[in-house]
Amino acid sequence: MTISSAPEVSRPIMTVDVVLLTLKEGELLCVLAPRQASPFKGVWTLPGGWVNLDKDSNTEESATRILKEKAGLTVPYLEQLQTFSGATRDSRGWSVSVAYYALVRLEDINETSVKLQLAPVESFKNLPFDHGLILNAAVDRLRSKSLYSSLPAHLMPALFTITQLQRVYETLLGAVLDKRGFRRRIDELDILELVSGVSSQDGHRPAQMYRLKNSTPNHLSTATSNLGGGA
Amino acid sequence: MTISSAPEVSRPIMTVDVVLLTLKEGELLCVLAPRQASPFKGVWTLPGGWVNLDKDSNTEESATRILKEKAGLTVPYLEQLQTFSGATRDSRGWSVSVAYYALVRLEDINETSVKLQLAPVESFKNLPFDHGLILNAAVDRLRSKSLYSSLPAHLMPALFTITQLQRVYETLLGAVLDKRGFRRRIDELDILELVSGVSSQDGHRPAQMYRLKNSTPNHLSTATSNLGGGA
DNA sequence: CTAATAGTGTCTCTTAGACACTATAAA
DNA sequence: TTTATAGTGTCTAAGAGACACTATTAG
């Protein structure tokens, strides 16, 4: 047996799917693209595609390439979600899909001319393949990470107020948060940078504008134990 | 283009690797198996193998099959870790490995006659492929989950005392915990079931024995917010 | 002035951490 | 007795939640 021969067994179909999420008017939206080939040709699905062994040096690059090709954008946040596999999930045969999820600002999507569909994440139950499962897993992950991380900030426009940020967290968590406590937490996270020009002619008293700091670690340093006290 | 044709691009090598962890005398051990084929024939690696499209209905089944074949055991806890991929991680070509990690009791491993190596997780730096990365990811995951879940209990023997359980948590977290606080937490988790027969002739006062409850949800219900208070 | 939202001060109640105490066995 | 470990009571300090307050704009 030579080194380069290898497979005694045949190889599965290998794809990448991306759950691209954004926020519009307090609603979490998922981006769908029309499938370009059978099966499900023309049906709205999660943007996805084959792993291209020539172009991609790993599956994360596949994901960024697919996002560039199908949605015309470079995302600020991309994370591997989970790998879905099985003999029956794709009618073409035994298949493996490495799923990623990405967060973008709404403004970045609107710039693209590609035709995409944006729909509330609760709105579809009947996506092709197991894309419904994948979408649910992504939304669950985002929601649970919202509890203890600065992840949701990636959904904000370039400049925003703290109250706007609070509305986003409230949407994701499905709960009303206390203003004082929220600001304390955001302060401790130290992820926001004050922008001198104010704004929000909307209400009455104008609010201070912020932007996301450059190096955002995405994770709160809640590494403080929690299990019975230190030494 | 027919439905069953499909790949315009070729398919990668598709494998599964398992990080099998156990605990011995307060040390976290990883199980290694000798590779049976090139490359790295005979070298100790994480137990792994090809996804078998005929036998396995998904990659999780591949993982359980591989554990059965290579270590002769059925694990009580198995979880998908992360998928590793790339053109260069395997000399045979572009490859994808879905990594899992599993927890077993030491007693279950010793029953097997298969030749395996058990080594402390800190002891090896030079595993073949990217198995070092995979091992690190698994250990990190186990450690971080130890903070807020009952996961470590799967490493315990069938019957154990609370102090023994505390030692395991201390090993994983690398910290000495307070007895009172630890017992409070374990109590709240409600994962232990008292066993009437006592034991531990070791020290002086004998300790109450416990077993893991049947339905162990693996996750603490710390879903209590943490971000600024409820409504 | 009122209305409406931005932003802060501060009290209370929960809980994690610390640690001293009692309990039960062996020798 | 002493020694060593099992298991409990309880004080304290930090932090989350609640909420009232001040600040600043438009009209």
XYZ file of C-alpha atoms (C1' of nucleotides) in Angstrom:
516
model
C 0.000 0.000 0.000
C 1.572 3.263 -1.116
C 1.193 6.401 0.878
C -0.816 8.299 -1.693
C -3.304 5.601 -2.535
C -5.206 5.291 0.700
C -8.988 5.018 0.593
C -10.225 1.478 0.959
C -13.613 3.109 1.289
C -15.141 5.751 -0.958
C -15.331 9.343 0.064
C -18.440 11.317 1.004
C -19.733 14.498 -0.545
C -17.994 17.356 1.252
C -19.648 20.739 1.548
C -19.721 23.831 3.708
C -22.870 25.686 4.745
C -23.008 29.104 6.325
C -25.681 30.594 8.542
C -25.354 34.298 7.861
C -27.199 36.344 10.456
C -28.007 39.994 10.720
C -30.404 42.244 12.560
C -33.102 44.556 11.227
C -35.433 46.583 13.368
C -35.001 44.373 16.357
C -35.434 41.146 14.457
C -32.843 38.479 13.824
C -32.648 37.717 10.108
C -31.006 34.887 8.218
C -29.674 35.259 4.696
C -30.780 32.703 2.141
C -29.583 32.173 -1.412
C -31.273 30.354 -4.274
C -29.784 26.944 -5.027
C -28.163 26.828 -8.420
C -28.190 23.086 -9.016
C -30.219 19.990 -8.314
C -31.474 18.873 -5.960
C -33.701 21.735 -4.808
C -32.637 23.913 -7.752
C -34.030 27.393 -7.291
C -35.119 26.763 -3.700
C -33.941 29.132 -0.985
C -31.250 27.530 1.169
C -28.399 28.445 3.433
C -25.517 29.679 1.284
C -23.216 26.732 0.811
C -21.094 24.865 -1.634
C -18.496 22.259 -2.308
C -15.164 22.382 -0.632
C -12.803 23.228 -3.452
C -9.586 21.316 -2.930
C -7.709 23.565 -5.333
C -8.832 26.949 -4.087
C -9.392 26.376 -0.361
C -6.627 25.494 2.038
C -9.173 24.497 4.687
C -12.928 24.553 5.256
C -12.894 27.950 6.890
C -11.524 29.340 3.660
C -14.291 27.523 1.866
C -16.763 29.384 4.036
C -15.240 32.797 3.387
C -15.026 32.062 -0.341
C -18.665 30.999 -0.468
C -19.750 34.112 1.385
C -17.767 36.227 -1.044
C -19.190 34.458 -4.075
C -22.802 34.150 -2.983
C -23.285 37.245 -0.886
C -20.452 39.444 -2.094
C -19.225 40.238 1.368
C -16.408 39.774 3.818
C -17.769 39.055 7.269
C -16.345 40.469 10.474
C -17.234 37.390 12.487
C -17.108 33.775 11.378
C -17.070 30.724 13.605
C -17.285 27.009 13.042
C -20.602 25.760 14.340
C -20.871 22.004 13.987
C -20.475 19.305 11.409
C -23.540 17.574 10.051
C -23.224 14.250 8.316
C -25.087 11.195 7.230
C -26.053 8.811 4.525
C -29.467 10.329 3.975
C -29.237 14.053 4.594
C -28.477 14.707 0.924
C -30.186 12.763 -1.833
C -26.951 12.664 -3.811
C -25.379 10.347 -1.264
C -23.428 10.131 1.975
C -22.505 13.703 2.751
C -20.687 15.819 5.271
C -21.273 19.517 5.782
C -19.116 21.639 8.014
C -21.454 24.384 9.175
C -20.297 27.885 10.053
C -22.173 30.871 11.300
C -21.380 34.470 10.534
C -22.567 37.812 11.828
C -22.820 40.942 9.686
C -24.152 44.415 9.901
C -27.287 44.970 7.893
C -25.662 47.896 6.124
C -22.983 45.610 4.710
C -25.527 43.328 3.125
C -27.514 46.072 1.460
C -24.480 47.169 -0.473
C -24.415 43.941 -2.410
C -26.359 43.637 -5.611
C -26.616 39.880 -5.466
C -30.132 38.672 -5.022
C -30.590 37.239 -1.603
C -33.475 36.698 0.708
C -33.531 38.006 4.259
C -36.057 36.377 6.518
C -36.681 36.258 10.264
C -35.111 33.168 11.760
C -38.416 32.009 13.184
C -40.182 32.233 9.852
C -39.092 29.064 8.091
C -39.702 25.545 9.142
C -39.159 23.768 5.856
C -35.669 24.415 4.600
C -34.164 21.793 2.293
C -31.717 19.150 3.498
C -31.149 19.531 7.246
C -30.733 23.269 6.920
C -33.473 23.815 9.454
C -31.418 21.967 12.044
C -28.330 23.920 11.129
C -30.131 27.233 11.394
C -31.525 26.299 14.796
C -28.120 25.269 16.047
C -26.658 28.593 14.926
C -29.383 30.658 16.554
C -29.103 28.655 19.767
C -25.369 29.192 19.811
C -25.685 32.903 19.220
C -28.323 33.237 21.931
C -26.375 31.284 24.506
C -23.187 33.167 23.741
C -25.035 36.448 24.075
C -25.342 35.761 27.772
C -21.689 36.098 28.497
C -19.922 37.593 25.494
C -19.693 40.638 23.321
C -20.695 38.686 20.229
C -23.911 40.607 19.549
C -21.897 43.776 19.036
C -20.881 42.429 15.641
C -24.465 42.858 14.520
C -24.415 46.607 15.206
C -23.822 49.348 12.665
C -20.456 51.089 12.772
C -21.695 53.682 15.263
C -24.375 53.060 17.809
C -25.644 54.068 21.227
C -25.602 51.907 24.324
C -29.371 51.844 24.365
C -29.390 50.505 20.812
C -26.952 47.818 21.877
C -29.172 46.955 24.801
C -32.143 46.499 22.450
C -30.080 43.994 20.460
C -29.210 41.968 23.533
C -32.849 42.096 24.580
C -33.929 40.787 21.205
C -31.452 37.930 21.290
C -32.160 36.968 24.870
C -35.874 37.501 24.635
C -35.952 39.483 27.839
C -36.079 43.063 29.045
C -32.850 44.078 30.741
C -32.252 46.680 33.392
C -30.502 49.759 32.054
C -28.143 50.173 34.994
C -27.029 46.601 35.110
C -26.590 46.404 31.362
C -24.335 49.439 31.307
C -22.301 48.068 34.189
C -21.668 44.882 32.275
C -20.823 46.544 29.000
C -18.491 48.813 30.893
C -16.695 45.865 32.465
C -16.427 44.138 29.101
C -14.513 47.168 27.894
C -15.367 46.600 24.260
C -16.722 50.023 23.356
C -14.892 53.120 22.264
C -16.476 56.510 22.641
C -16.921 58.565 19.475
C -16.784 62.313 19.942
C -19.578 63.258 17.540
C -22.908 62.702 19.213
C -26.252 62.073 17.570
C -29.630 60.385 17.808
C -31.878 63.349 16.976
C -34.586 60.769 17.348
C -35.671 61.093 20.901
C -34.995 64.109 23.010
C -31.750 64.042 24.893
C -29.085 62.986 22.377
C -27.085 59.877 23.177
C -23.367 59.288 23.139
C -22.196 57.274 20.144
C -19.811 54.332 20.426
C -17.956 52.007 18.140
C -16.644 48.514 18.702
C -13.049 48.511 19.874
C -10.467 47.073 17.516
C -9.373 44.044 19.468
C -12.590 42.490 20.596
C -11.882 39.159 22.258
C -15.504 38.020 21.865
C -15.389 36.436 25.257
C -16.023 37.821 28.645
C -13.375 37.048 31.187
C -15.843 35.311 33.441
C -13.154 32.748 34.096
C -13.677 33.444 37.759
C -14.442 30.079 39.218
C -17.911 29.223 40.262
C -17.569 25.927 41.909
C -16.902 26.154 45.547
C -14.358 28.852 46.000
C -10.632 29.058 45.458
C -7.922 27.848 47.780
C -26.305 17.441 -14.870
C -28.017 14.484 -13.235
C -28.755 14.415 -9.574
C -26.440 11.610 -8.710
C -23.406 12.831 -10.628
C -22.523 15.975 -8.728
C -18.884 16.620 -7.868
C -17.210 19.011 -10.221
C -14.423 18.922 -7.676
C -12.799 15.889 -6.124
C -13.522 14.815 -2.619
C -11.210 15.039 0.377
C -10.060 12.244 2.648
C -12.692 11.890 5.356
C -11.775 10.583 8.781
C -12.872 10.690 12.399
C -10.512 11.064 15.359
C -11.422 10.529 18.979
C -9.819 11.983 22.065
C -10.544 9.379 24.699
C -9.920 10.705 28.176
C -9.831 9.088 31.552
C -8.513 9.770 35.006
C -5.975 7.861 37.053
C -4.731 8.893 40.449
C -5.654 12.493 39.931
C -4.140 12.731 36.504
C -5.961 13.246 33.234
C -4.918 10.565 30.757
C -5.418 10.270 27.022
C -5.703 6.951 25.230
C -3.469 6.406 22.211
C -3.473 3.572 19.699
C -0.737 2.485 17.324
C -1.364 3.474 13.709
C -1.855 0.466 11.499
C -1.013 2.014 8.128
C 1.210 4.599 6.533
C 1.884 7.358 7.110
C 3.167 7.100 10.691
C 2.655 3.344 10.754
C 3.244 2.073 14.266
C 3.330 5.517 15.798
C 1.005 6.292 18.716
C -1.885 8.505 17.630
C -5.399 9.386 18.634
C -7.675 6.479 17.758
C -9.204 7.305 14.406
C -10.170 5.964 11.064
C -11.980 6.387 7.805
C -15.632 7.151 7.737
C -17.152 3.972 6.384
C -20.016 4.907 4.101
C -21.429 1.421 4.248
C -21.302 0.796 7.979
C -21.787 4.265 9.462
C -24.953 6.268 9.071
C -23.190 9.411 10.288
C -19.830 10.456 11.717
C -20.914 9.963 15.307
C -21.480 6.316 14.477
C -18.023 6.265 12.936
C -16.664 7.475 16.260
C -18.475 4.844 18.299
C -17.459 2.133 15.830
C -13.824 3.197 15.986
C -13.878 3.211 19.774
C -15.374 -0.251 19.745
C -12.834 -1.563 17.250
C -9.722 0.094 18.596
C -10.406 0.223 22.305
C -13.084 -2.392 22.688
C -15.405 -0.181 24.658
C -18.688 1.634 24.603
C -18.309 5.076 26.091
C -20.822 6.731 28.365
C -20.073 10.195 27.073
C -19.252 11.228 23.515
C -19.444 14.706 22.060
C -18.462 16.269 18.784
C -15.498 18.559 19.363
C -14.516 20.350 16.191
C -13.687 19.611 12.594
C -10.118 19.937 11.414
C -9.358 20.267 7.750
C -6.772 21.339 5.260
C -4.667 20.549 2.259
C -1.548 19.845 4.271
C -2.578 18.290 7.577
C -2.294 14.797 6.107
C 0.457 13.844 3.688
C -1.987 11.737 1.702
C -3.845 14.830 0.535
C -6.590 17.300 1.343
C -8.282 15.856 4.404
C -11.085 16.470 6.831
C -11.302 14.997 10.295
C -14.350 15.335 12.486
C -12.939 15.182 15.996
C -14.879 13.837 18.959
C -13.973 13.545 22.578
C -15.094 10.844 24.951
C -14.922 10.288 28.689
C -14.579 6.883 30.302
C -13.977 5.400 33.684
C -10.538 3.936 34.086
C -12.048 0.633 35.169
C -13.772 0.276 31.805
C -10.509 0.601 29.911
C -8.610 -1.935 31.957
C -11.080 -4.619 31.018
C -10.019 -4.482 27.415
C -7.169 -6.626 26.229
C -6.357 -4.444 23.254
C -2.982 -2.844 23.493
C -3.317 0.826 24.098
C -1.175 3.501 25.616
C -2.414 5.709 28.420
C -0.428 8.864 28.925
C -0.934 12.130 30.820
C -2.332 14.785 28.519
C 0.560 17.129 29.231
C 3.166 14.544 28.333
C 3.194 14.623 24.554
C 4.074 17.499 22.351
C 4.791 15.670 19.123
C 1.777 13.723 18.031
C 1.474 13.003 14.306
C -0.756 15.041 11.981
C -2.443 17.823 13.935
C -3.372 15.448 16.733
C -1.626 17.684 19.222
C -4.014 20.482 18.338
C -6.986 18.165 18.586
C -5.908 16.886 21.975
C -5.443 20.417 23.262
C -8.861 21.441 22.010
C -10.445 18.488 23.772
C -8.710 19.168 27.063
C -9.581 22.853 26.877
C -13.203 21.981 26.235
C -13.347 19.537 29.121
C -11.714 22.030 31.460
C -13.970 24.899 30.527
C -17.072 22.733 30.764
C -15.957 21.546 34.190
C -16.627 25.027 35.479
C -20.352 24.881 35.047
C -21.395 21.321 34.322
C -21.481 17.837 35.724
C -19.327 16.481 32.902
C -16.414 15.392 35.119
C -18.685 12.959 36.898
C -18.444 10.688 33.848
C -14.819 10.096 34.735
C -15.695 8.654 38.119
C -16.008 4.978 38.998
C -19.504 3.633 39.522
C -19.486 4.485 43.219
C -17.568 7.348 44.722
C -17.516 9.824 47.566
C -18.052 13.555 47.254
C -14.493 14.193 48.319
C -13.263 11.957 45.498
C -15.422 13.910 43.077
C -14.001 17.152 44.427
C -10.457 15.899 43.767
C -11.417 15.283 40.139
C -12.779 18.783 39.711
C -9.657 20.149 41.369
C -7.459 18.215 38.973
C -9.347 19.445 35.930
C -9.544 23.032 37.064
C -6.050 23.117 38.457
C -7.208 24.717 41.676
C -8.009 23.798 45.240
C -11.714 24.174 45.973
C -13.448 24.897 49.219
C -15.233 21.857 50.627
C -18.343 23.710 51.702
C -18.824 25.568 48.456
C -18.182 22.485 46.390
C -20.803 20.470 48.222
C -23.293 23.301 47.908
C -22.847 23.312 44.143
C -23.009 19.582 43.695
C -26.120 19.593 45.825
C -27.755 22.195 43.611
C -26.771 20.296 40.487
C -28.755 17.364 41.864
C -26.828 14.782 39.892
C -25.866 12.415 42.661
C -27.799 9.574 44.162
C -26.992 8.305 47.615
C -26.010 4.644 47.929
C -26.905 3.004 51.216
C -23.773 0.914 51.676
C -20.980 3.123 52.942
C -17.267 2.593 52.635
C -13.860 4.213 52.321
C -11.990 2.275 55.001
C -9.107 4.383 53.821
C -9.122 7.309 56.167
C -10.856 7.360 59.482
C -14.446 8.459 59.352
C -16.083 6.538 56.504
C -17.670 8.559 53.751
C -21.068 8.273 52.166
C -20.995 6.715 48.688
C -22.834 8.143 45.708
C -23.543 7.213 42.144
C -24.369 9.356 39.143
C -28.103 9.765 38.668
C -29.623 8.197 35.594
C -30.685 11.266 33.686
C -27.706 13.525 33.918
C -28.289 16.575 31.749
C -24.586 17.421 31.682
C -25.383 21.063 31.987
C -25.985 23.217 34.980
C -29.110 25.299 34.806
C -27.137 28.512 35.140
C -29.441 29.983 32.550
C -30.123 32.698 35.069
C -29.261 35.832 33.181
C -26.127 37.674 33.977
C -26.414 40.751 31.921
C -28.082 43.532 33.701
C -31.029 42.013 35.442
C -34.416 40.903 34.311
C -37.445 43.065 33.644
C -43.124 74.645 31.339
C -43.838 69.184 29.674
C -42.327 65.059 27.406
C -39.088 61.837 26.409
C -34.914 59.587 26.423
C -29.807 59.481 28.333
C -27.241 58.486 31.974
C -25.956 57.981 37.312
C -26.393 56.942 42.597
C -27.358 53.805 45.653
C -29.997 50.332 48.448
C -31.023 45.558 49.146
C -30.869 40.788 48.768
C -28.617 36.898 47.075
C -24.721 34.105 47.003
C -19.969 32.761 46.686
C -16.040 32.365 49.505
C -13.874 31.565 53.927
C -13.422 29.125 57.848
C -14.574 27.303 62.218
C -17.030 23.944 64.034
C -19.095 19.102 65.014
C -19.216 13.901 63.778
C -17.365 9.361 63.337
C -14.245 6.163 62.497
C -9.157 3.676 63.579
C -5.451 2.990 66.541
C -7.356 9.583 74.496
C -5.102 11.281 69.395
C -5.453 11.576 64.482
C -7.556 12.054 60.329
C -11.181 12.598 57.338
C -16.505 13.496 56.695
C -19.775 16.646 56.872
C -22.356 21.168 58.690
C -23.219 26.204 60.460
C -22.598 30.577 59.630
C -20.263 35.157 58.878
C -18.804 38.384 55.429
C -17.919 40.719 51.262
C -18.952 41.216 46.471
C -22.124 41.658 43.027
C -26.574 41.447 40.636
C -31.073 43.377 40.500
C -34.223 47.113 41.357
C -35.387 51.612 41.089
C -35.264 56.397 41.985
C -32.938 60.112 40.716
C -30.546 63.824 37.733
C -29.286 65.573 32.834
C -30.260 67.260 28.343
C -32.596 67.833 24.340
C -37.309 69.194 21.479
C -41.339 71.604 21.336
